[in-house]
CSV table of C-alpha atoms and ligand atoms in Angstrom, one decimal:
chain,number,residue,atom,x,y,z
A,1,MET,CA,-94.9,15.2,-11.0
A,2,ASN,CA,-98.2,15.4,-12.8
A,3,LYS,CA,-101.3,16.1,-10.5
A,4,LYS,CA,-103.5,13.7,-12.1
A,5,LEU,CA,-100.8,11.1,-11.9
A,6,LEU,CA,-100.2,11.9,-8.1
A,7,GLY,CA,-103.9,11.5,-7.5
A,8,PHE,CA,-104.0,8.1,-9.5
A,9,GLY,CA,-100.7,7.0,-7.3
A,10,LEU,CA,-102.4,7.8,-4.1
A,11,ALA,CA,-105.7,6.1,-5.1
A,12,PHE,CA,-103.6,3.1,-6.0
A,13,LEU,CA,-101.7,3.1,-2.8
A,14,LEU,CA,-105.0,3.5,-0.6
A,15,ALA,CA,-106.5,0.4,-2.6
A,16,ASN,CA,-103.5,-1.5,-1.9
A,17,PRO,CA,-104.5,-3.5,1.5
A,18,LEU,CA,-101.0,-4.3,2.4
A,19,PHE,CA,-100.1,-0.3,2.2
A,20,SER,CA,-103.4,0.4,4.5
A,21,GLN,CA,-102.4,-2.4,7.0
A,22,LYS,CA,-98.9,-0.6,7.3
A,23,VAL,CA,-100.5,2.7,7.8
A,24,ALA,CA,-102.8,1.2,10.6
A,25,ILE,CA,-99.5,-0.3,12.4
A,26,GLU,CA,-97.7,3.1,11.8
A,27,LYS,CA,-100.8,5.0,13.4
A,28,ALA,CA,-101.3,2.6,16.4
A,29,PHE,CA,-97.8,2.0,17.2
A,30,ASN,CA,-96.8,4.0,20.3
A,31,ASN,CA,-93.1,4.8,19.9
A,32,GLN,CA,-92.9,6.2,23.6
A,33,SER,CA,-94.2,3.0,25.3
A,34,ALA,CA,-92.1,0.7,23.1
A,35,LEU,CA,-89.0,2.6,23.8
A,36,GLU,CA,-90.0,2.8,27.7
A,37,ASP,CA,-90.3,-1.0,27.7
A,38,PHE,CA,-87.1,-1.3,25.9
A,39,ARG,CA,-85.1,1.0,28.3
A,40,TYR,CA,-86.7,-0.4,31.4
A,41,LEU,CA,-86.0,-4.1,30.4
A,42,ALA,CA,-82.5,-3.3,29.5
A,43,SER,CA,-81.8,-1.1,32.6
A,44,ASP,CA,-79.1,-1.8,35.2
A,45,GLU,CA,-82.1,-2.2,37.9
A,46,LEU,CA,-83.0,-5.4,36.3
A,47,MET,CA,-79.5,-6.8,36.8
A,48,GLY,CA,-79.2,-8.4,33.3
A,49,ARG,CA,-82.6,-10.6,33.7
A,50,ASP,CA,-80.9,-13.6,35.0
A,51,PRO,CA,-83.6,-16.3,36.1
A,52,VAL,CA,-81.6,-17.2,39.2
A,53,ARG,CA,-81.5,-13.7,40.6
A,54,PRO,CA,-84.3,-12.0,42.4
A,55,GLU,CA,-84.4,-9.1,39.9
A,56,ILE,CA,-86.0,-11.4,37.3
A,57,GLU,CA,-89.3,-11.0,39.1
A,58,LEU,CA,-89.3,-7.1,38.0
A,59,ALA,CA,-89.1,-8.1,34.3
A,60,TYR,CA,-91.7,-10.9,34.4
A,61,ASN,CA,-94.0,-8.9,36.3
A,62,TYR,CA,-93.4,-5.8,34.1
A,63,ILE,CA,-94.1,-7.8,31.0
A,64,ALA,CA,-97.4,-9.5,32.6
A,65,SER,CA,-98.9,-6.3,33.7
A,66,GLU,CA,-98.3,-4.6,30.3
A,67,LEU,CA,-99.9,-7.6,28.5
A,68,LYS,CA,-102.8,-7.3,30.8
A,69,LYS,CA,-102.9,-3.6,30.3
A,70,ALA,CA,-102.8,-4.2,26.4
A,71,GLY,CA,-106.0,-6.4,26.8
A,72,ALA,CA,-104.5,-9.7,26.0
A,73,LYS,CA,-106.3,-12.6,27.9
A,74,MET,CA,-105.2,-15.1,30.4
A,75,ILE,CA,-104.7,-18.6,29.0
A,76,PRO,CA,-107.0,-21.3,30.9
A,77,GLY,CA,-104.6,-23.4,33.0
A,78,ALA,CA,-102.0,-20.8,33.4
A,79,ASP,CA,-101.3,-18.9,36.7
A,80,GLY,CA,-102.7,-15.6,35.6
A,81,TYR,CA,-100.2,-14.5,33.0
A,82,PHE,CA,-97.5,-17.0,34.0
A,83,GLN,CA,-96.6,-20.4,33.4
A,84,ASN,CA,-94.8,-21.6,36.5
A,85,ILE,CA,-91.7,-23.9,36.0
A,86,PRO,CA,-90.1,-25.6,38.9
A,87,PHE,CA,-86.4,-25.1,38.4
A,88,ARG,CA,-83.5,-26.4,40.3
A,89,MET,CA,-80.0,-25.0,40.6
A,90,SER,CA,-77.5,-27.5,41.0
A,91,SER,CA,-74.0,-26.6,42.3
A,92,PRO,CA,-70.7,-28.4,41.6
A,93,PRO,CA,-69.5,-30.4,44.4
A,94,SER,CA,-66.5,-29.0,46.8
A,95,THR,CA,-65.0,-32.3,46.3
A,96,GLY,CA,-65.5,-34.7,43.2
A,97,GLN,CA,-63.5,-37.7,42.3
A,98,ILE,CA,-64.1,-40.9,40.6
A,99,LYS,CA,-61.3,-43.6,40.7
A,100,LEU,CA,-61.7,-46.1,37.7
A,101,ASP,CA,-59.0,-48.8,38.0
A,102,LYS,CA,-55.7,-46.7,37.9
A,103,ASN,CA,-57.4,-43.6,36.5
A,104,THR,CA,-58.8,-40.6,38.6
A,105,PHE,CA,-61.1,-38.4,37.4
A,106,GLU,CA,-61.5,-34.8,38.9
A,107,GLN,CA,-64.5,-32.4,39.0
A,108,GLY,CA,-63.8,-29.7,36.5
A,109,LYS,CA,-60.9,-31.3,34.7
A,110,ASP,CA,-62.2,-34.6,33.3
A,111,LEU,CA,-65.4,-35.0,35.5
A,112,LEU,CA,-68.6,-32.9,35.7
A,113,VAL,CA,-71.1,-33.8,38.4
A,114,LEU,CA,-74.4,-32.4,36.6
A,115,ASP,CA,-77.1,-33.0,39.2
A,116,GLY,CA,-78.3,-35.2,42.1
A,117,LYS,CA,-77.0,-35.9,45.7
A,118,SER,CA,-73.5,-36.1,47.1
A,119,ILE,CA,-72.4,-40.0,47.1
A,120,SER,CA,-69.2,-41.7,48.3
A,121,GLY,CA,-68.2,-45.3,48.4
A,122,SER,CA,-67.4,-48.2,46.0
A,123,TYR,CA,-70.0,-49.3,43.4
A,124,GLU,CA,-70.5,-51.7,40.7
A,125,LEU,CA,-70.7,-50.6,37.1
A,126,VAL,CA,-73.2,-51.7,34.5
A,127,ASP,CA,-72.6,-50.7,30.8
A,128,VAL,CA,-75.9,-49.7,29.2
A,129,GLY,CA,-74.8,-48.6,25.9
A,130,PHE,CA,-76.6,-45.4,25.0
A,131,GLY,CA,-79.0,-45.7,27.7
A,132,LEU,CA,-82.1,-46.1,25.6
A,133,GLU,CA,-85.1,-47.8,26.8
A,134,GLU,CA,-84.1,-51.3,25.3
A,135,ASP,CA,-80.5,-50.8,26.7
A,136,PHE,CA,-81.9,-50.8,30.3
A,137,GLN,CA,-84.1,-53.9,29.8
A,138,GLY,CA,-83.1,-57.0,31.6
A,139,LYS,CA,-80.3,-55.4,33.5
A,140,ASP,CA,-79.9,-55.5,37.4
A,141,LEU,CA,-79.1,-52.2,38.4
A,142,LYS,CA,-80.0,-52.2,41.9
A,143,GLY,CA,-77.5,-50.3,44.2
A,144,LYS,CA,-75.2,-50.0,41.0
A,145,ILE,CA,-74.2,-47.3,38.8
A,146,ALA,CA,-75.5,-47.2,35.2
A,147,VAL,CA,-72.7,-46.1,32.6
A,148,SER,CA,-73.7,-45.2,29.1
A,149,ASN,CA,-72.4,-43.0,26.2
A,150,VAL,CA,-73.8,-39.5,25.9
A,151,GLY,CA,-76.5,-38.7,23.3
A,152,ALA,CA,-77.8,-41.5,21.1
A,153,PRO,CA,-76.5,-43.1,17.8
A,154,ASP,CA,-78.1,-40.4,15.8
A,155,ARG,CA,-78.4,-37.5,18.2
A,156,PHE,CA,-75.2,-35.7,19.3
A,157,GLY,CA,-76.1,-31.9,19.2
A,158,PRO,CA,-75.8,-30.0,22.6
A,159,ALA,CA,-79.4,-29.7,23.3
A,160,ASP,CA,-79.8,-33.6,22.7
A,161,LEU,CA,-77.1,-34.4,24.9
A,162,PHE,CA,-79.1,-32.6,27.8
A,163,ALA,CA,-82.5,-33.8,26.7
A,164,LEU,CA,-81.5,-37.4,26.6
A,165,GLY,CA,-79.5,-37.2,29.8
A,166,ARG,CA,-82.7,-36.3,31.6
A,167,GLU,CA,-84.5,-39.2,30.0
A,168,LYS,CA,-81.6,-41.7,31.0
A,169,THR,CA,-81.5,-40.4,34.7
A,170,ALA,CA,-85.2,-41.1,34.8
A,171,ARG,CA,-84.6,-44.6,33.5
A,172,ALA,CA,-81.6,-45.3,35.7
A,173,GLN,CA,-83.8,-44.1,38.7
A,174,GLU,CA,-86.6,-46.3,37.9
A,175,SER,CA,-84.3,-49.2,37.5
A,176,GLY,CA,-82.8,-48.8,41.1
A,177,ALA,CA,-79.4,-47.5,40.1
A,178,ILE,CA,-77.8,-45.0,42.5
A,179,ALA,CA,-76.0,-43.0,39.9
A,180,LEU,CA,-75.7,-42.5,36.1
A,181,ILE,CA,-72.2,-41.9,34.6
A,182,GLU,CA,-72.2,-40.9,30.9
A,183,ARG,CA,-69.1,-41.1,28.9
A,184,PHE,CA,-68.4,-38.0,27.0
A,185,ASN,CA,-67.0,-39.0,23.7
A,186,VAL,CA,-68.5,-36.6,21.0
A,187,PRO,CA,-65.9,-34.9,19.0
A,188,SER,CA,-68.0,-32.1,17.8
A,189,VAL,CA,-68.6,-30.7,21.1
A,190,PRO,CA,-65.3,-29.6,22.6
A,191,TRP,CA,-65.0,-30.9,26.4
A,192,GLN,CA,-63.0,-27.8,27.5
A,193,LEU,CA,-66.3,-25.6,26.3
A,194,VAL,CA,-68.7,-28.1,28.1
A,195,SER,CA,-66.5,-28.1,31.2
A,196,ASN,CA,-66.2,-24.3,31.3
A,197,PHE,CA,-70.0,-24.0,30.9
A,198,LEU,CA,-71.0,-26.8,33.3
A,199,ASN,CA,-68.5,-26.5,36.0
A,200,ARG,CA,-70.5,-23.8,37.9
A,201,PRO,CA,-74.0,-23.8,39.2
A,202,THR,CA,-76.6,-24.9,36.4
A,203,LEU,CA,-80.1,-24.6,36.2
A,204,GLY,CA,-82.5,-27.4,35.0
A,205,VAL,CA,-86.2,-28.4,35.3
A,206,ASP,CA,-86.8,-30.2,38.6
A,207,GLN,CA,-87.5,-33.6,37.5
A,208,GLY,CA,-88.8,-34.8,40.9
A,209,GLU,CA,-87.3,-38.1,42.2
A,210,SER,CA,-85.0,-38.5,39.5
A,211,SER,CA,-83.3,-35.2,39.9
A,212,GLU,CA,-82.0,-36.8,43.1
A,213,LEU,CA,-80.0,-39.5,41.1
A,214,THR,CA,-76.3,-38.5,40.8
A,215,TYR,CA,-75.5,-37.6,37.4
A,216,ILE,CA,-72.0,-37.4,36.1
A,217,TRP,CA,-70.1,-36.9,32.9
A,218,ILE,CA,-66.7,-38.1,32.5
A,219,LYS,CA,-64.3,-37.3,29.5
A,220,ASP,CA,-63.6,-40.3,27.5
A,221,MET,CA,-62.8,-38.8,24.0
A,222,ASP,CA,-60.6,-41.7,23.2
A,223,ASN,CA,-63.2,-44.2,24.4
A,224,GLY,CA,-60.7,-45.6,26.8
A,225,VAL,CA,-63.2,-46.2,29.4
A,226,ARG,CA,-65.7,-47.6,27.0
A,227,SER,CA,-63.4,-50.3,25.9
A,228,ALA,CA,-62.1,-51.1,29.2
A,229,MET,CA,-65.6,-51.7,30.3
A,230,ALA,CA,-66.5,-53.8,27.2
A,231,ASP,CA,-63.4,-56.2,28.0
A,232,GLN,CA,-64.3,-56.0,31.8
A,233,SER,CA,-61.0,-54.6,32.8
A,234,ILE,CA,-63.1,-52.0,34.7
A,235,SER,CA,-66.2,-53.1,36.7
A,236,LYS,CA,-66.1,-50.9,39.7
A,237,ALA,CA,-65.9,-47.3,40.6
A,238,ASP,CA,-64.7,-45.5,43.9
A,239,LEU,CA,-66.7,-42.3,44.3
A,240,MET,CA,-66.0,-39.3,46.5
A,241,ILE,CA,-68.6,-36.7,45.8
A,242,SER,CA,-69.3,-34.3,48.5
A,243,GLY,CA,-70.4,-30.6,49.2
A,244,LYS,CA,-73.1,-30.7,46.5
A,245,THR,CA,-76.1,-28.1,47.0
A,246,ASN,CA,-79.3,-28.0,45.1
A,247,LYS,CA,-81.8,-25.1,45.4
A,248,ASN,CA,-85.4,-24.7,44.0
A,249,ILE,CA,-86.1,-21.7,41.9
A,250,ASP,CA,-89.5,-20.4,40.5
A,251,GLY,CA,-89.3,-20.0,36.8
A,252,LYS,CA,-92.0,-17.9,34.8
A,253,ASN,CA,-92.8,-17.9,31.2
A,254,VAL,CA,-95.3,-15.1,30.5
A,255,VAL,CA,-97.9,-16.0,28.2
A,256,ALA,CA,-101.2,-14.6,27.0
A,257,TRP,CA,-103.5,-14.8,24.0
A,258,ILE,CA,-105.8,-12.9,21.7
A,259,GLU,CA,-108.8,-14.4,20.1
A,260,GLY,CA,-109.0,-14.3,16.4
A,261,THR,CA,-112.1,-12.9,14.5
A,262,ASP,CA,-112.7,-15.8,12.1
A,263,PRO,CA,-115.2,-18.3,13.5
A,264,GLN,CA,-113.2,-21.1,12.0
A,265,LEU,CA,-109.4,-19.8,11.8
A,266,LYS,CA,-109.6,-18.6,15.3
A,267,ASN,CA,-109.1,-22.2,16.6
A,268,GLU,CA,-105.7,-22.0,15.0
A,269,TYR,CA,-102.9,-19.8,16.7
A,270,VAL,CA,-100.0,-17.9,15.5
A,271,MET,CA,-97.4,-18.0,18.5
A,272,LEU,CA,-95.2,-14.8,18.7
A,273,SER,CA,-92.5,-15.4,21.1
A,274,ALA,CA,-89.1,-14.1,22.5
A,275,HIS,CA,-87.0,-14.9,25.5
A,276,TYR,CA,-86.8,-12.2,28.1
A,277,ASP,CA,-84.0,-13.6,30.2
A,278,HIS,CA,-80.4,-12.7,29.6
A,279,VAL,CA,-77.1,-13.7,31.3
A,280,GLY,CA,-77.1,-11.4,34.4
A,281,VAL,CA,-74.1,-10.3,36.1
A,282,GLY,CA,-70.6,-11.3,35.1
A,283,ARG,CA,-67.1,-10.4,34.4
A,284,PRO,CA,-66.6,-6.6,34.1
A,285,ASP,CA,-65.5,-5.2,30.8
A,286,ALA,CA,-62.8,-2.6,30.4
A,287,GLU,CA,-65.0,0.1,31.7
A,288,GLY,CA,-65.9,-1.9,35.0
A,289,ASP,CA,-69.4,-2.5,33.8
A,290,SER,CA,-70.6,-6.0,34.8
A,291,ILE,CA,-74.2,-5.9,34.2
A,292,TYR,CA,-75.1,-7.7,31.0
A,293,ASN,CA,-78.1,-5.6,30.0
A,294,GLY,CA,-79.0,-7.7,26.8
A,295,ALA,CA,-80.8,-4.7,24.8
A,296,ARG,CA,-80.3,-6.8,21.5
A,297,ASP,CA,-80.3,-10.1,23.2
A,298,ASN,CA,-83.4,-10.1,23.7
A,299,ALA,CA,-84.9,-7.0,25.3
A,300,VAL,CA,-85.6,-6.0,21.6
A,301,GLY,CA,-87.4,-9.1,21.0
A,302,THR,CA,-89.5,-9.0,24.2
A,303,VAL,CA,-90.6,-5.4,23.4
A,304,ALA,CA,-91.5,-6.5,19.8
A,305,VAL,CA,-94.0,-9.2,21.2
A,306,MET,CA,-95.4,-6.9,23.8
A,307,ASN,CA,-96.1,-4.4,21.2
A,308,ALA,CA,-97.6,-6.9,19.0
A,309,ALA,CA,-100.0,-7.7,21.8
A,310,ARG,CA,-100.9,-3.9,22.2
A,311,PHE,CA,-101.6,-4.0,18.5
A,312,PHE,CA,-103.4,-7.2,17.9
A,313,ALA,CA,-105.5,-6.7,21.2
A,314,LYS,CA,-107.2,-3.6,19.5
A,315,ASN,CA,-106.9,-5.2,15.8
A,316,PRO,CA,-107.4,-8.8,16.0
A,317,PRO,CA,-106.6,-10.8,13.1
A,318,LYS,CA,-108.5,-13.9,11.9
A,319,ARG,CA,-106.4,-16.5,13.7
A,320,SER,CA,-105.8,-16.2,17.3
A,321,ILE,CA,-102.5,-15.0,18.7
A,322,LEU,CA,-100.6,-16.8,21.3
A,323,LEU,CA,-98.0,-14.6,23.2
A,324,ALA,CA,-95.0,-16.1,24.7
A,325,LEU,CA,-92.2,-14.7,26.5
A,326,TRP,CA,-89.8,-17.5,27.6
A,327,THR,CA,-87.5,-17.6,30.6
A,328,ALA,CA,-84.0,-19.5,30.7
A,329,GLU,CA,-83.2,-19.5,27.1
A,330,GLU,CA,-79.7,-18.5,28.1
A,331,LYS,CA,-79.5,-21.6,30.5
A,332,GLY,CA,-80.3,-24.0,27.4
A,333,LEU,CA,-83.8,-23.1,26.1
A,334,LEU,CA,-85.4,-24.2,29.3
A,335,GLY,CA,-88.5,-22.0,29.4
A,336,SER,CA,-89.7,-22.9,25.7
A,337,ALA,CA,-88.7,-26.6,26.1
A,338,TYR,CA,-91.0,-26.7,29.2
A,339,PHE,CA,-93.9,-25.3,27.2
A,340,ALA,CA,-93.2,-27.5,24.3
A,341,GLU,CA,-93.7,-30.3,26.8
A,342,ASN,CA,-96.3,-28.9,28.7
A,343,PRO,CA,-98.3,-26.9,26.2
A,344,LEU,CA,-101.0,-24.6,27.5
A,345,ILE,CA,-102.7,-24.7,24.1
A,346,PRO,CA,-102.5,-27.9,22.0
A,347,LEU,CA,-99.4,-27.8,19.8
A,348,ASN,CA,-101.4,-28.9,16.8
A,349,GLN,CA,-103.4,-25.9,17.0
A,350,VAL,CA,-100.2,-23.8,16.8
A,351,ILE,CA,-100.0,-23.4,13.1
A,352,PHE,CA,-96.8,-21.1,13.1
A,353,ASN,CA,-94.1,-19.5,15.5
A,354,LEU,CA,-92.6,-16.2,14.6
A,355,ASN,CA,-90.0,-16.2,17.1
A,356,ILE,CA,-87.3,-13.5,18.1
A,357,ASP,CA,-83.9,-13.9,19.2
A,358,ASN,CA,-80.8,-11.7,18.7
A,359,GLY,CA,-77.1,-11.4,19.0
A,360,GLY,CA,-76.9,-7.9,17.5
A,361,TYR,CA,-77.0,-6.2,14.1
A,362,ASN,CA,-74.7,-4.9,11.5
A,363,ASP,CA,-77.0,-3.8,8.6
A,364,THR,CA,-80.1,-1.8,9.3
A,365,SER,CA,-81.4,-2.1,5.8
A,366,VAL,CA,-82.3,-5.8,6.3
A,367,ILE,CA,-84.0,-8.3,8.5
A,368,THR,CA,-82.3,-11.5,9.1
A,369,VAL,CA,-84.6,-14.5,9.2
A,370,ILE,CA,-83.0,-17.6,10.7
A,371,GLY,CA,-85.0,-20.1,8.8
A,372,LEU,CA,-85.9,-18.2,5.8
A,373,GLY,CA,-86.1,-20.7,2.9
A,374,ARG,CA,-87.6,-23.5,5.0
A,375,THR,CA,-91.2,-22.6,5.5
A,376,THR,CA,-94.0,-21.2,3.0
A,377,GLY,CA,-94.3,-18.4,5.3
A,378,ASP,CA,-91.5,-16.6,3.7
A,379,ASP,CA,-93.4,-14.6,1.2
A,380,GLN,CA,-95.4,-13.0,3.9
A,381,ILE,CA,-92.5,-12.2,6.0
A,382,SER,CA,-90.7,-10.8,3.0
A,383,LYS,CA,-93.7,-8.5,2.0
A,384,ALA,CA,-94.1,-7.3,5.4
A,385,VAL,CA,-90.4,-6.1,5.9
A,386,SER,CA,-90.2,-4.6,2.4
A,387,GLU,CA,-93.3,-2.5,3.1
A,388,PHE,CA,-91.2,-0.9,5.7
A,389,GLY,CA,-88.1,-0.4,3.3
A,390,LEU,CA,-86.4,-3.5,4.7
A,391,LYS,CA,-85.4,-6.8,3.0
A,392,ALA,CA,-85.6,-10.1,4.7
A,393,ILE,CA,-82.6,-12.3,4.0
A,394,PRO,CA,-81.8,-15.8,5.2
A,395,ASP,CA,-79.3,-16.9,7.8
A,396,PRO,CA,-75.7,-15.5,6.6
A,397,ALA,CA,-74.0,-17.7,9.1
A,398,PRO,CA,-75.2,-21.3,9.0
A,399,GLU,CA,-72.1,-22.6,10.7
A,400,GLN,CA,-73.3,-20.9,13.9
A,401,GLY,CA,-76.0,-23.3,13.9
A,402,LEU,CA,-78.3,-20.4,15.1
A,403,TYR,CA,-81.5,-22.2,14.2
A,404,ASP,CA,-80.9,-24.9,16.6
A,405,ARG,CA,-79.5,-22.7,19.2
A,406,SER,CA,-82.7,-20.6,20.1
A,407,ASP,CA,-86.3,-21.4,21.4
A,408,ASN,CA,-87.8,-22.0,17.9
A,409,VAL,CA,-86.1,-25.3,17.7
A,410,ASN,CA,-88.1,-26.7,20.5
A,411,PHE,CA,-91.2,-26.1,18.5
A,412,ALA,CA,-89.7,-27.1,15.1
A,413,ARG,CA,-88.8,-30.4,16.6
A,414,LYS,CA,-92.6,-30.8,17.4
A,415,GLY,CA,-93.4,-30.0,13.7
A,416,ILE,CA,-94.5,-26.4,14.0
A,417,PRO,CA,-93.0,-24.2,11.3
A,418,ALA,CA,-90.8,-21.7,13.3
A,419,PRO,CA,-88.4,-19.1,11.8
A,420,THR,CA,-86.6,-16.6,14.1
A,421,PHE,CA,-86.9,-13.0,13.1
A,422,SER,CA,-83.8,-11.3,13.7
A,423,LEU,CA,-82.1,-7.9,13.6
A,424,GLY,CA,-80.1,-7.5,10.2
A,425,PHE,CA,-76.8,-9.1,10.1
A,426,GLN,CA,-74.8,-10.0,7.2
A,427,ALA,CA,-72.2,-12.0,8.8
A,428,PHE,CA,-71.5,-13.1,12.6
A,429,ASP,CA,-68.6,-10.6,12.7
A,430,ASP,CA,-66.8,-8.4,15.0
A,431,GLU,CA,-69.6,-6.0,15.0
A,432,ILE,CA,-71.9,-8.6,16.5
A,433,GLN,CA,-69.2,-10.0,18.9
A,434,LYS,CA,-68.8,-6.4,20.1
A,435,TYR,CA,-72.3,-6.6,21.9
A,436,TYR,CA,-73.0,-10.5,22.0
A,437,HIS,CA,-73.2,-11.5,25.4
A,438,LYS,CA,-71.2,-8.4,26.6
A,439,PRO,CA,-71.8,-5.8,29.3
A,440,GLY,CA,-71.9,-3.0,26.6
A,441,ASP,CA,-75.1,-4.2,24.9
A,442,HIS,CA,-77.1,-1.3,25.9
A,443,VAL,CA,-80.1,0.7,24.5
A,444,GLU,CA,-77.8,3.9,24.3
A,445,ASN,CA,-75.6,2.4,21.5
A,446,PHE,CA,-78.9,1.0,19.7
A,447,ASP,CA,-80.0,2.6,16.5
A,448,LEU,CA,-83.7,3.3,17.8
A,449,ASP,CA,-85.3,4.2,14.3
A,450,TYR,CA,-84.2,1.0,13.2
A,451,ALA,CA,-85.6,-0.6,16.4
A,452,ILE,CA,-88.9,0.9,15.7
A,453,ASN,CA,-89.1,-0.1,11.9
A,454,TYR,CA,-88.1,-3.7,13.3
A,455,TRP,CA,-90.9,-3.7,15.8
A,456,LYS,CA,-93.6,-2.5,13.3
A,457,SER,CA,-92.4,-4.9,10.4
A,458,TYR,CA,-92.6,-7.9,12.8
A,459,ILE,CA,-96.2,-6.9,13.6
A,460,LEU,CA,-97.1,-6.6,9.9
A,461,ALA,CA,-95.5,-10.1,9.3
A,462,ALA,CA,-97.5,-11.6,11.9
A,463,GLN,CA,-100.6,-9.8,10.7
A,464,LEU,CA,-100.2,-11.3,7.2
A,465,ILE,CA,-99.6,-14.8,8.7
A,466,ALA,CA,-102.3,-14.7,11.1
A,467,ASN,CA,-104.9,-13.7,8.3
A,468,ASP,CA,-103.6,-15.7,5.4
A,469,SER,CA,-106.3,-18.3,4.1
A,470,SER,CA,-103.6,-20.7,3.7
A,471,LYS,CA,-101.5,-21.9,6.5
A,472,PRO,CA,-97.7,-22.1,6.3
A,473,VAL,CA,-95.9,-25.3,6.1
A,474,TRP,CA,-92.3,-26.8,5.9
A,475,VAL,CA,-90.8,-26.9,2.5
A,476,ALA,CA,-90.6,-30.4,1.2
A,477,GLY,CA,-87.6,-32.1,2.1
A,478,ASP,CA,-86.9,-30.2,5.3
A,479,LYS,CA,-85.4,-31.7,8.2
A,480,TYR,CA,-88.8,-31.0,10.2
A,481,GLU,CA,-91.2,-31.8,7.5
A,482,LYS,CA,-92.1,-35.0,8.6
A,483,ALA,CA,-92.7,-33.8,12.3
A,484,GLY,CA,-95.0,-31.3,10.8
A,485,LYS,CA,-96.9,-33.8,9.0
A,486,ASP,CA,-97.2,-36.0,12.2
A,487,LEU,CA,-98.2,-33.0,14.2
A,488,TYR,CA,-101.1,-31.7,12.0
A,489,GLY,CA,-102.0,-35.0,10.4
A,490,ASN,CA,-101.5,-34.2,6.8
B,501,ZN,ZN1,-80.9,-14.7,23.0
């Protein structure tokens, strides 16, 4: 190459702010600490980072102490670097049976006791439709069992069923009912899947008194119970539910913040988040490995946020940075849901959430952004990753419903533009399934050069958004556009 041209090229590159930002990240990023974090979080010592196992403490203490060392600050109202969550683990009953007229429903087969106390006896049933506020009005439920359909007329997603169930148990409790039975009749959510998932100890947030209310699902795919109740051929139920145990567990989100430099923009926060929990110990694989280490899901994301903290504490952007490592994502997005309902920073000051979650990767030349195409933050994300030789691509497997299956959705529903910055995958194929929720999801079989590139490009994407004079919004017509307008009042 011509020397003069080379000089010109260098001058051009140095004058390019994006390039110099990239260089600054390259310089500041400590590969060794990042890889140490990665290896530790995915080590056998942490036993798969299950929020109901004692080893979870090692994970959250490690993350918190690294955030502190990095210089990230405690959020007022938090418990140091933690947001405490009162979890409650509810185990299935040893005996669970309900007789409705001639039909007997059995625990694990066509009956699931989800929460509450053991209960036995014969009780009157009261149909409360979908169990909405208005459905309970004017009904005498004292000492009776409220019976509703699961979900709501326009809400049948798996997360909706649980969220609405919580609201209904609270209403049933208030109205003096002694139990809530929901008729499960949603064809899009296979009963068998639900039953396999829920016929074991399940974790939820302790709802205080209403957690004591016996809460049951019965299988009613053909709406047989529904119509039998409508024509009053069923009005009573015989319950025999015994041997239920409930246990309180301390849950912890790890949270911190970094103050922005701009006197105005620092009142706005870019939330960088990832769940740090995984699925714990389970069925062993062919090699006899039973620890689900979750390197891809989601130690790699936790490390990204921790290293973003290290970088931004020394190089704060104009907007403030909110750092959030969620617990119990794998138990139903519980940690992020708790923060969304009990935010330590007002949600209308959180202008963007760059979340991370992962199943795995099958293309190290791309970054898969779940939610690309849905917010005006796309440009900044695409620019950032291409600076690291990567290409941002949208969700290649919309049939998986990934957007609505991770923590970002709890904030999207509130109106916050919230894509998930994932490892590169072109399809949810065998290569992904090989590691996704498998004991073999190890650091040892992870392409570490790619990991480092992924972490750095995440930091640059966050930096561009946090410095941008305009703030990203939902694209017109998006499902969450209205929620965004409601939240930010524009
Ligand atoms: Zn995950």
